[in-house]
Amino acid sequence: MKIRDIDTLLIDSPSRKWTIVRVHTDEGLVGLGEATYSNKEPVVVAAIDHMKQELIGEDPARIEYLWHKIWRISSLSGLWRMAGPVWMSALSGIDQALWDIKGKVANLPVVELLGGKFRERVGLYTHFYGATPEESAAMAKRMVAEGFTALKSSARSSDGFRFDPYEDDGRPEETAEHYAAAREAVGPDIKLLIDCHGRFTVANCIRLARALEPYKLYAFEDPVPPEDLNAYAKVRREISIPVMGSERLNTKSHFRQLLDLDGIDIAQPDLMYAGGITEVRKIAAIADTYHVPISPHNTKGPIGIIAATHLMASIPNVAPMEFVSGIDWRDEIITGSLDVVDGSIGLPEGPGWGVELHMEGVERHRWRVGDPREGLLRWDGQPEGSLKPPAAASPAASGRHFKIVF
């Protein structure tokens, strides 16, 4: 069996466009992967088109070899040991598709190729938000009623989410009011997480975390920009909330360095940004040697969700995995549906990932380069849309209305 072609399909999902990768073989098998990188999808597609020059004619069963061919041997499609979120997302999409093919050839689910099921279901967390503490509490309570036992929101912003670490302090008192209301609404047993989106200085992180400590948070995500891994350790030494990070790291070496620095309590690779199953399973194994669980950043489409679920079901060291709720049509692009029940997800039955594309649904939700694009940020209670605040919102107030899901 040889690789005959590699192509992509873009889905018009809210904000980011789910980037589905298909690896076609000369025997008719097609493997599916996902390479979604928020708002950079056309660049990722171009990288995949470039990579495939060196993959056409190769044996798709040689997953580790092909991963390294692109990563360190490539003469056409990259530099020696090329890393970065665009490049790694493209490589990840191809890698996932190769695992799907391997499962189909073996007539086994991918989880069986990864050592078999360590667990039947994978725990999830979803999001809550609101313009006021009362709205945040109401949404948190609603998500718990839907069965979720772990919930995440974002720190507020004092600069309108311009991501200036010198201006934005996360509005500690205001953020704490939202978490106090949420904690009162859902009780002591629900895990609450906060996402800082890597946008604060060490000092501001510490002030924010201390304001939140009375509410017994489960995780303090991406407190500082990822360029300075030492900053994670500085924050972790000074706060009692467990530190989680980082979706912004792209290789096992990055995660090993962060773990060596005692910078995190929970590792948070993104299966797309960090090189797919082949690389992230190694990140999980490295984290396990530090007794650190992994909680994948997962704001992706159904292929990426299912691929991450196969990996999470196969490893011992897990924390709840991210899941974006509220996209009611998500299952329309696949055969079957995501098995999300009571805040956890199960695996589909069948070889490979256990799902195929439903092409009528794909065409119904297809997005092509040049089509209108919705914005990156989403306002509370609104569909994901314009980057501009509502006309009535002042710049100072605008930071209080964002829901960000990167």
CSV table of C-alpha atoms in Angstrom, one decimal:
chain,number,residue,atom,x,y,z
A,1,MET,CA,0.0,0.0,0.0
A,2,LYS,CA,1.2,3.5,-0.9
A,3,ILE,CA,0.1,7.0,-0.3
A,4,ARG,CA,-1.6,8.3,-3.5
A,5,ASP,CA,-2.7,11.8,-2.4
A,6,ILE,CA,-3.2,14.1,0.6
A,7,ASP,CA,-6.0,16.7,0.6
A,8,THR,CA,-7.9,19.0,3.0
A,9,LEU,CA,-11.5,20.1,3.6
A,10,LEU,CA,-12.3,23.2,5.6
A,11,ILE,CA,-15.5,23.3,7.7
A,12,ASP,CA,-17.3,26.6,8.6
A,13,SER,CA,-17.2,26.1,12.3
A,14,PRO,CA,-17.6,29.1,14.7
A,15,SER,CA,-14.5,31.3,14.5
A,16,ARG,CA,-11.9,28.6,13.7
A,17,LYS,CA,-12.4,26.5,10.5
A,18,TRP,CA,-12.0,22.8,11.2
A,19,THR,CA,-9.2,21.6,8.9
A,20,ILE,CA,-9.8,18.0,8.0
A,21,VAL,CA,-6.9,16.1,6.4
A,22,ARG,CA,-7.5,13.1,4.1
A,23,VAL,CA,-4.6,10.7,3.2
A,24,HIS,CA,-5.6,8.6,0.2
A,25,THR,CA,-4.0,5.3,-0.6
A,26,ASP,CA,-3.6,3.4,-3.8
A,27,GLU,CA,-5.8,0.6,-2.4
A,28,GLY,CA,-8.7,2.9,-1.7
A,29,LEU,CA,-8.4,3.3,2.0
A,30,VAL,CA,-8.7,6.9,3.3
A,31,GLY,CA,-7.3,8.1,6.6
A,32,LEU,CA,-8.8,11.1,8.4
A,33,GLY,CA,-7.0,13.6,10.6
A,34,GLU,CA,-7.5,17.2,11.8
A,35,ALA,CA,-5.1,20.1,11.6
A,36,THR,CA,-7.1,23.0,12.8
A,37,TYR,CA,-5.1,26.0,13.9
A,38,SER,CA,-7.3,28.9,14.8
A,39,ASN,CA,-7.6,31.5,12.0
A,40,LYS,CA,-4.4,30.3,10.3
A,41,GLU,CA,-6.1,27.5,8.3
A,42,PRO,CA,-5.1,28.5,4.8
A,43,VAL,CA,-1.5,28.6,5.9
A,44,VAL,CA,-1.8,25.1,7.4
A,45,VAL,CA,-3.4,23.9,4.2
A,46,ALA,CA,-0.4,25.3,2.2
A,47,ALA,CA,2.0,23.5,4.6
A,48,ILE,CA,0.2,20.2,4.1
A,49,ASP,CA,0.3,20.7,0.3
A,50,HIS,CA,4.0,21.2,0.6
A,51,MET,CA,4.6,18.3,2.9
A,52,LYS,CA,2.8,15.8,0.6
A,53,GLN,CA,5.5,16.2,-2.0
A,54,GLU,CA,7.7,14.0,0.1
A,55,LEU,CA,4.9,11.6,1.2
A,56,ILE,CA,3.4,10.5,-2.1
A,57,GLY,CA,4.4,7.0,-2.8
A,58,GLU,CA,5.4,6.2,0.8
A,59,ASP,CA,4.1,3.3,2.8
A,60,PRO,CA,1.5,4.8,5.2
A,61,ALA,CA,2.2,2.1,7.8
A,62,ARG,CA,5.6,3.7,8.5
A,63,ILE,CA,4.2,6.3,10.8
A,64,GLU,CA,7.2,7.0,13.0
A,65,TYR,CA,9.5,7.1,10.0
A,66,LEU,CA,7.3,9.5,8.0
A,67,TRP,CA,6.9,11.8,11.1
A,68,HIS,CA,10.6,12.1,11.3
A,69,LYS,CA,11.0,12.4,7.6
A,70,ILE,CA,9.1,15.6,7.8
A,71,TRP,CA,10.5,16.7,11.1
A,72,ARG,CA,14.2,16.2,10.6
A,73,ILE,CA,15.1,14.6,7.2
A,74,SER,CA,13.0,16.8,4.9
A,75,SER,CA,14.8,18.3,1.9
A,76,LEU,CA,11.7,19.9,0.3
A,77,SER,CA,9.1,20.7,3.0
A,78,GLY,CA,11.1,22.1,5.9
A,79,LEU,CA,14.3,22.8,7.8
A,80,TRP,CA,16.0,20.4,10.1
A,81,ARG,CA,13.9,19.9,13.2
A,82,MET,CA,11.4,22.5,12.1
A,83,ALA,CA,8.8,23.4,14.8
A,84,GLY,CA,6.0,25.9,15.3
A,85,PRO,CA,2.3,25.7,15.5
A,86,VAL,CA,1.5,26.0,11.8
A,87,TRP,CA,4.1,23.4,10.8
A,88,MET,CA,3.2,21.0,13.6
A,89,SER,CA,-0.5,21.4,13.0
A,90,ALA,CA,0.0,20.3,9.4
A,91,LEU,CA,2.2,17.4,10.5
A,92,SER,CA,-0.3,16.4,13.1
A,93,GLY,CA,-3.2,16.2,10.7
A,94,ILE,CA,-1.2,13.9,8.5
A,95,ASP,CA,0.0,11.8,11.4
A,96,GLN,CA,-3.6,11.3,12.7
A,97,ALA,CA,-4.7,10.2,9.2
A,98,LEU,CA,-1.9,7.6,9.1
A,99,TRP,CA,-3.0,6.2,12.5
A,100,ASP,CA,-6.6,6.0,11.1
A,101,ILE,CA,-5.3,4.0,8.1
A,102,LYS,CA,-3.3,1.7,10.3
A,103,GLY,CA,-6.3,0.9,12.4
A,104,LYS,CA,-8.4,0.3,9.3
A,105,VAL,CA,-5.8,-2.1,7.9
A,106,ALA,CA,-5.6,-4.0,11.2
A,107,ASN,CA,-9.4,-3.8,11.6
A,108,LEU,CA,-8.9,-2.4,15.1
A,109,PRO,CA,-9.7,0.9,16.8
A,110,VAL,CA,-6.6,3.1,17.2
A,111,VAL,CA,-6.9,2.8,21.0
A,112,GLU,CA,-6.0,-0.9,20.6
A,113,LEU,CA,-2.8,0.0,18.7
A,114,LEU,CA,-1.9,2.3,21.5
A,115,GLY,CA,-1.9,-0.5,24.1
A,116,GLY,CA,-5.6,-0.9,24.6
A,117,LYS,CA,-8.1,0.8,26.8
A,118,PHE,CA,-6.9,2.1,30.2
A,119,ARG,CA,-10.5,3.5,30.7
A,120,GLU,CA,-13.8,3.2,28.9
A,121,ARG,CA,-14.6,6.9,29.0
A,122,VAL,CA,-12.7,10.1,29.1
A,123,GLY,CA,-13.7,13.0,31.4
A,124,LEU,CA,-14.4,16.4,29.9
A,125,TYR,CA,-14.7,20.0,31.0
A,126,THR,CA,-16.6,22.7,29.2
A,127,HIS,CA,-17.0,26.4,29.6
A,128,PHE,CA,-19.1,29.0,31.4
A,129,TYR,CA,-19.1,32.8,31.1
A,130,GLY,CA,-21.3,35.8,31.6
A,131,ALA,CA,-21.3,39.6,31.6
A,132,THR,CA,-22.1,39.6,35.3
A,133,PRO,CA,-21.4,37.2,38.1
A,134,GLU,CA,-25.0,36.2,38.1
A,135,GLU,CA,-24.9,35.3,34.5
A,136,SER,CA,-21.7,33.3,35.0
A,137,ALA,CA,-23.3,31.4,37.9
A,138,ALA,CA,-26.4,30.7,35.9
A,139,MET,CA,-24.5,29.3,33.0
A,140,ALA,CA,-22.2,27.2,35.3
A,141,LYS,CA,-25.3,25.8,37.0
A,142,ARG,CA,-26.8,25.0,33.5
A,143,MET,CA,-23.7,23.1,32.4
A,144,VAL,CA,-23.7,21.1,35.6
A,145,ALA,CA,-27.3,20.2,34.9
A,146,GLU,CA,-26.2,18.9,31.5
A,147,GLY,CA,-23.8,16.5,33.3
A,148,PHE,CA,-20.5,18.3,33.3
A,149,THR,CA,-18.4,18.1,36.5
A,150,ALA,CA,-15.6,20.4,35.4
A,151,LEU,CA,-16.0,24.0,34.0
A,152,LYS,CA,-13.6,26.7,32.8
A,153,SER,CA,-14.0,30.4,32.2
A,154,SER,CA,-11.5,33.2,31.4
A,155,ALA,CA,-9.9,35.9,33.5
A,156,ARG,CA,-11.4,39.3,32.9
A,157,SER,CA,-9.5,41.9,31.0
A,158,SER,CA,-8.5,45.4,31.8
A,159,ASP,CA,-7.3,46.3,28.3
A,160,GLY,CA,-10.1,45.0,26.1
A,161,PHE,CA,-8.3,41.7,25.4
A,162,ARG,CA,-5.4,43.4,23.5
A,163,PHE,CA,-3.1,40.8,25.2
A,164,ASP,CA,-0.7,43.4,26.5
A,165,PRO,CA,1.0,41.8,29.5
A,166,TYR,CA,2.1,45.1,30.9
A,167,GLU,CA,-1.4,46.6,30.8
A,168,ASP,CA,-3.7,43.7,31.6
A,169,ASP,CA,-3.9,42.4,35.2
A,170,GLY,CA,-7.0,40.2,34.7
A,171,ARG,CA,-9.1,42.4,37.0
A,172,PRO,CA,-8.5,40.2,40.0
A,173,GLU,CA,-11.5,41.4,42.1
A,174,GLU,CA,-13.9,41.3,39.3
A,175,THR,CA,-12.8,37.8,38.1
A,176,ALA,CA,-13.0,36.6,41.7
A,177,GLU,CA,-16.6,37.8,41.9
A,178,HIS,CA,-17.5,35.6,38.9
A,179,TYR,CA,-15.8,32.6,40.4
A,180,ALA,CA,-17.3,33.2,43.8
A,181,ALA,CA,-20.8,33.2,42.2
A,182,ALA,CA,-20.0,30.1,40.1
A,183,ARG,CA,-18.7,28.2,43.2
A,184,GLU,CA,-21.8,29.1,45.2
A,185,ALA,CA,-24.0,28.0,42.3
A,186,VAL,CA,-22.4,24.6,41.6
A,187,GLY,CA,-21.2,23.6,45.1
A,188,PRO,CA,-17.8,22.3,46.3
A,189,ASP,CA,-17.4,19.2,44.2
A,190,ILE,CA,-17.4,20.7,40.7
A,191,LYS,CA,-13.9,21.4,39.3
A,192,LEU,CA,-13.5,25.0,38.3
A,193,LEU,CA,-10.6,26.1,36.0
A,194,ILE,CA,-9.5,29.5,34.8
A,195,ASP,CA,-7.8,30.3,31.5
A,196,CYS,CA,-5.4,33.2,31.5
A,197,HIS,CA,-4.4,32.8,27.8
A,198,GLY,CA,-0.8,33.4,28.5
A,199,ARG,CA,-1.3,37.1,28.9
A,200,PHE,CA,0.0,38.2,32.3
A,201,THR,CA,3.2,39.1,34.0
A,202,VAL,CA,4.4,36.9,36.9
A,203,ALA,CA,3.4,39.6,39.5
A,204,ASN,CA,-0.1,40.0,38.0
A,205,CYS,CA,-0.6,36.2,37.8
A,206,ILE,CA,0.2,35.9,41.5
A,207,ARG,CA,-2.2,38.7,42.4
A,208,LEU,CA,-5.0,37.1,40.3
A,209,ALA,CA,-4.4,33.6,41.7
A,210,ARG,CA,-4.5,34.8,45.3
A,211,ALA,CA,-7.8,36.5,44.7
A,212,LEU,CA,-9.1,33.2,43.4
A,213,GLU,CA,-7.7,30.9,46.1
A,214,PRO,CA,-10.7,31.0,48.4
A,215,TYR,CA,-12.8,29.3,45.6
A,216,LYS,CA,-10.6,26.2,45.4
A,217,LEU,CA,-9.9,26.2,41.7
A,218,TYR,CA,-8.7,23.0,40.0
A,219,ALA,CA,-6.4,24.6,37.5
A,220,PHE,CA,-4.8,27.9,36.6
A,221,GLU,CA,-4.2,27.7,32.8
A,222,ASP,CA,-1.4,29.4,30.8
A,223,PRO,CA,-0.7,32.2,33.3
A,224,VAL,CA,2.2,33.7,31.5
A,225,PRO,CA,3.4,34.0,27.9
A,226,PRO,CA,5.1,30.8,26.7
A,227,GLU,CA,8.4,32.3,25.6
A,228,ASP,CA,9.7,32.3,29.2
A,229,LEU,CA,9.2,28.8,30.6
A,230,ASN,CA,11.0,29.9,33.8
A,231,ALA,CA,8.0,32.2,34.5
A,232,TYR,CA,5.7,29.2,35.0
A,233,ALA,CA,7.9,28.0,37.8
A,234,LYS,CA,8.0,31.4,39.4
A,235,VAL,CA,4.2,31.5,39.4
A,236,ARG,CA,3.7,28.0,40.6
A,237,ARG,CA,6.0,28.5,43.6
A,238,GLU,CA,3.8,31.4,44.9
A,239,ILE,CA,0.3,30.1,44.4
A,240,SER,CA,-1.8,27.2,45.7
A,241,ILE,CA,-3.9,26.6,42.6
A,242,PRO,CA,-2.4,23.9,40.3
A,243,VAL,CA,-0.8,25.4,37.2
A,244,MET,CA,-1.7,24.0,33.8
A,245,GLY,CA,0.1,24.5,30.4
A,246,SER,CA,0.6,24.9,27.6
A,247,GLU,CA,-1.3,24.6,24.4
A,248,ARG,CA,1.3,26.9,23.0
A,249,LEU,CA,4.2,24.4,23.2
A,250,ASN,CA,4.8,22.3,20.1
A,251,THR,CA,7.2,19.5,21.0
A,252,LYS,CA,8.0,16.9,23.6
A,253,SER,CA,11.3,18.8,24.3
A,254,HIS,CA,9.3,21.9,25.1
A,255,PHE,CA,7.2,20.0,27.6
A,256,ARG,CA,10.2,18.2,29.1
A,257,GLN,CA,11.9,21.5,29.7
A,258,LEU,CA,8.8,22.9,31.4
A,259,LEU,CA,8.5,19.8,33.5
A,260,ASP,CA,12.2,19.9,34.5
A,261,LEU,CA,11.5,23.5,35.7
A,262,ASP,CA,8.6,22.2,37.9
A,263,GLY,CA,6.5,24.7,36.0
A,264,ILE,CA,3.2,22.8,35.8
A,265,ASP,CA,1.0,20.4,37.7
A,266,ILE,CA,-1.1,19.5,34.6
A,267,ALA,CA,0.4,19.3,31.1
A,268,GLN,CA,-1.8,20.7,28.3
A,269,PRO,CA,-0.7,19.7,24.9
A,270,ASP,CA,-2.9,20.3,21.9
A,271,LEU,CA,-3.0,17.2,19.7
A,272,MET,CA,-3.0,19.5,16.6
A,273,TYR,CA,-0.3,22.0,17.6
A,274,ALA,CA,2.0,19.4,19.1
A,275,GLY,CA,2.5,16.9,16.3
A,276,GLY,CA,-0.4,14.4,16.6
A,277,ILE,CA,-0.7,11.0,18.2
A,278,THR,CA,3.0,10.2,17.5
A,279,GLU,CA,4.4,13.1,19.5
A,280,VAL,CA,1.7,13.7,22.1
A,281,ARG,CA,1.7,10.1,23.3
A,282,LYS,CA,5.5,10.7,24.1
A,283,ILE,CA,4.6,14.0,25.9
A,284,ALA,CA,2.1,12.0,28.0
A,285,ALA,CA,4.8,9.4,28.8
A,286,ILE,CA,7.3,12.1,29.8
A,287,ALA,CA,4.7,13.8,32.0
A,288,ASP,CA,3.9,10.4,33.6
A,289,THR,CA,7.5,10.2,34.8
A,290,TYR,CA,6.9,13.5,36.7
A,291,HIS,CA,3.5,12.2,38.0
A,292,VAL,CA,1.8,14.9,36.0
A,293,PRO,CA,-1.5,14.2,34.1
A,294,ILE,CA,-2.3,15.6,30.7
A,295,SER,CA,-5.4,17.6,29.8
A,296,PRO,CA,-5.4,18.2,26.0
A,297,HIS,CA,-6.4,21.6,24.8
A,298,ASN,CA,-9.2,20.6,22.4
A,299,THR,CA,-11.3,23.3,20.8
A,300,LYS,CA,-11.5,21.3,17.5
A,301,GLY,CA,-13.9,19.5,15.3
A,302,PRO,CA,-15.2,15.9,15.7
A,303,ILE,CA,-12.1,14.2,14.1
A,304,GLY,CA,-9.7,16.0,16.4
A,305,ILE,CA,-11.9,15.3,19.4
A,306,ILE,CA,-12.2,11.6,18.6
A,307,ALA,CA,-8.5,11.2,17.9
A,308,ALA,CA,-7.7,12.8,21.3
A,309,THR,CA,-10.2,10.6,23.0
A,310,HIS,CA,-8.4,7.5,21.6
A,311,LEU,CA,-5.1,8.7,23.1
A,312,MET,CA,-6.6,9.7,26.4
A,313,ALA,CA,-8.4,6.3,26.7
A,314,SER,CA,-5.1,4.5,26.4
A,315,ILE,CA,-2.9,6.3,28.9
A,316,PRO,CA,-2.8,6.3,32.8
A,317,ASN,CA,-2.2,10.0,33.5
A,318,VAL,CA,-5.2,12.0,32.5
A,319,ALA,CA,-7.1,15.1,33.7
A,320,PRO,CA,-10.4,16.2,32.2
A,321,MET,CA,-10.1,17.1,28.5
A,322,GLU,CA,-11.5,20.3,27.0
A,323,PHE,CA,-14.8,20.2,25.1
A,324,VAL,CA,-16.6,23.1,23.4
A,325,SER,CA,-20.3,22.7,23.9
A,326,GLY,CA,-23.1,24.4,22.0
A,327,ILE,CA,-22.2,23.5,18.4
A,328,ASP,CA,-25.3,21.5,17.7
A,329,TRP,CA,-24.5,20.6,14.1
A,330,ARG,CA,-21.1,19.2,14.8
A,331,ASP,CA,-22.1,15.6,14.3
A,332,GLU,CA,-23.6,16.3,10.9
A,333,ILE,CA,-20.2,16.1,9.2
A,334,ILE,CA,-19.4,12.5,10.5
A,335,THR,CA,-21.1,9.2,10.4
A,336,GLY,CA,-22.5,8.5,13.9
A,337,SER,CA,-22.2,11.0,16.7
A,338,LEU,CA,-20.0,12.0,19.5
A,339,ASP,CA,-20.8,9.9,22.6
A,340,VAL,CA,-20.9,12.8,25.2
A,341,VAL,CA,-22.9,11.8,28.3
A,342,ASP,CA,-22.6,13.1,31.8
A,343,GLY,CA,-19.4,15.1,31.3
A,344,SER,CA,-17.5,12.3,29.6
A,345,ILE,CA,-16.9,10.9,26.1
A,346,GLY,CA,-16.8,7.4,24.9
A,347,LEU,CA,-15.1,5.9,21.8
A,348,PRO,CA,-16.9,5.0,18.6
A,349,GLU,CA,-16.9,1.3,17.7
A,350,GLY,CA,-15.1,0.3,14.5
A,351,PRO,CA,-11.6,0.3,13.0
A,352,GLY,CA,-9.4,3.4,13.0
A,353,TRP,CA,-11.1,6.3,14.6
A,354,GLY,CA,-14.4,4.6,14.2
A,355,VAL,CA,-16.0,7.3,12.1
A,356,GLU,CA,-16.1,8.5,8.5
A,357,LEU,CA,-17.0,11.8,6.9
A,358,HIS,CA,-20.7,12.3,6.0
A,359,MET,CA,-20.1,14.2,2.8
A,360,GLU,CA,-23.6,15.7,2.6
A,361,GLY,CA,-23.0,17.3,5.9
A,362,VAL,CA,-19.4,18.3,4.9
A,363,GLU,CA,-20.7,20.1,1.8
A,364,ARG,CA,-23.5,21.8,3.8
A,365,HIS,CA,-20.9,23.3,6.2
A,366,ARG,CA,-18.0,23.6,3.8
A,367,TRP,CA,-15.8,26.7,4.0
A,368,ARG,CA,-13.4,27.8,1.3
A,369,VAL,CA,-10.6,30.3,1.4
A,370,GLY,CA,-12.1,33.7,0.5
A,371,ASP,CA,-15.5,32.9,2.1
A,372,PRO,CA,-16.7,35.3,4.9
A,373,ARG,CA,-15.1,34.6,8.2
A,374,GLU,CA,-16.6,35.1,11.6
A,375,GLY,CA,-14.4,36.7,14.3
A,376,LEU,CA,-12.0,35.2,16.8
A,377,LEU,CA,-13.7,36.4,20.0
A,378,ARG,CA,-17.2,35.6,21.1
A,379,TRP,CA,-19.5,37.8,23.2
A,380,ASP,CA,-21.5,36.4,26.0
A,381,GLY,CA,-24.8,35.1,24.8
A,382,GLN,CA,-24.0,35.8,21.2
A,383,PRO,CA,-22.9,33.7,18.2
A,384,GLU,CA,-19.2,33.9,17.5
A,385,GLY,CA,-19.0,37.0,15.3
A,386,SER,CA,-17.5,40.5,15.0
A,387,LEU,CA,-14.4,41.5,16.9
A,388,LYS,CA,-16.1,44.8,17.6
A,389,PRO,CA,-18.0,45.2,20.9
A,390,PRO,CA,-21.7,46.1,20.9
A,391,ALA,CA,-22.3,49.7,20.3
A,392,ALA,CA,-23.3,50.3,23.9
A,393,ALA,CA,-20.2,48.8,25.4
A,394,SER,CA,-17.4,51.1,26.4
A,395,PRO,CA,-13.8,50.1,25.9
A,396,ALA,CA,-13.4,49.6,29.6
A,397,ALA,CA,-16.5,47.4,29.8
A,398,SER,CA,-15.7,45.4,26.7
A,399,GLY,CA,-13.3,43.1,28.5
A,400,ARG,CA,-16.2,42.0,30.7
A,401,HIS,CA,-18.1,40.5,27.8
A,402,PHE,CA,-15.7,38.2,26.0
A,403,LYS,CA,-15.8,34.5,25.9
A,404,ILE,CA,-12.5,33.3,24.4
A,405,VAL,CA,-12.1,29.8,23.3
A,406,PHE,CA,-8.7,29.4,21.5
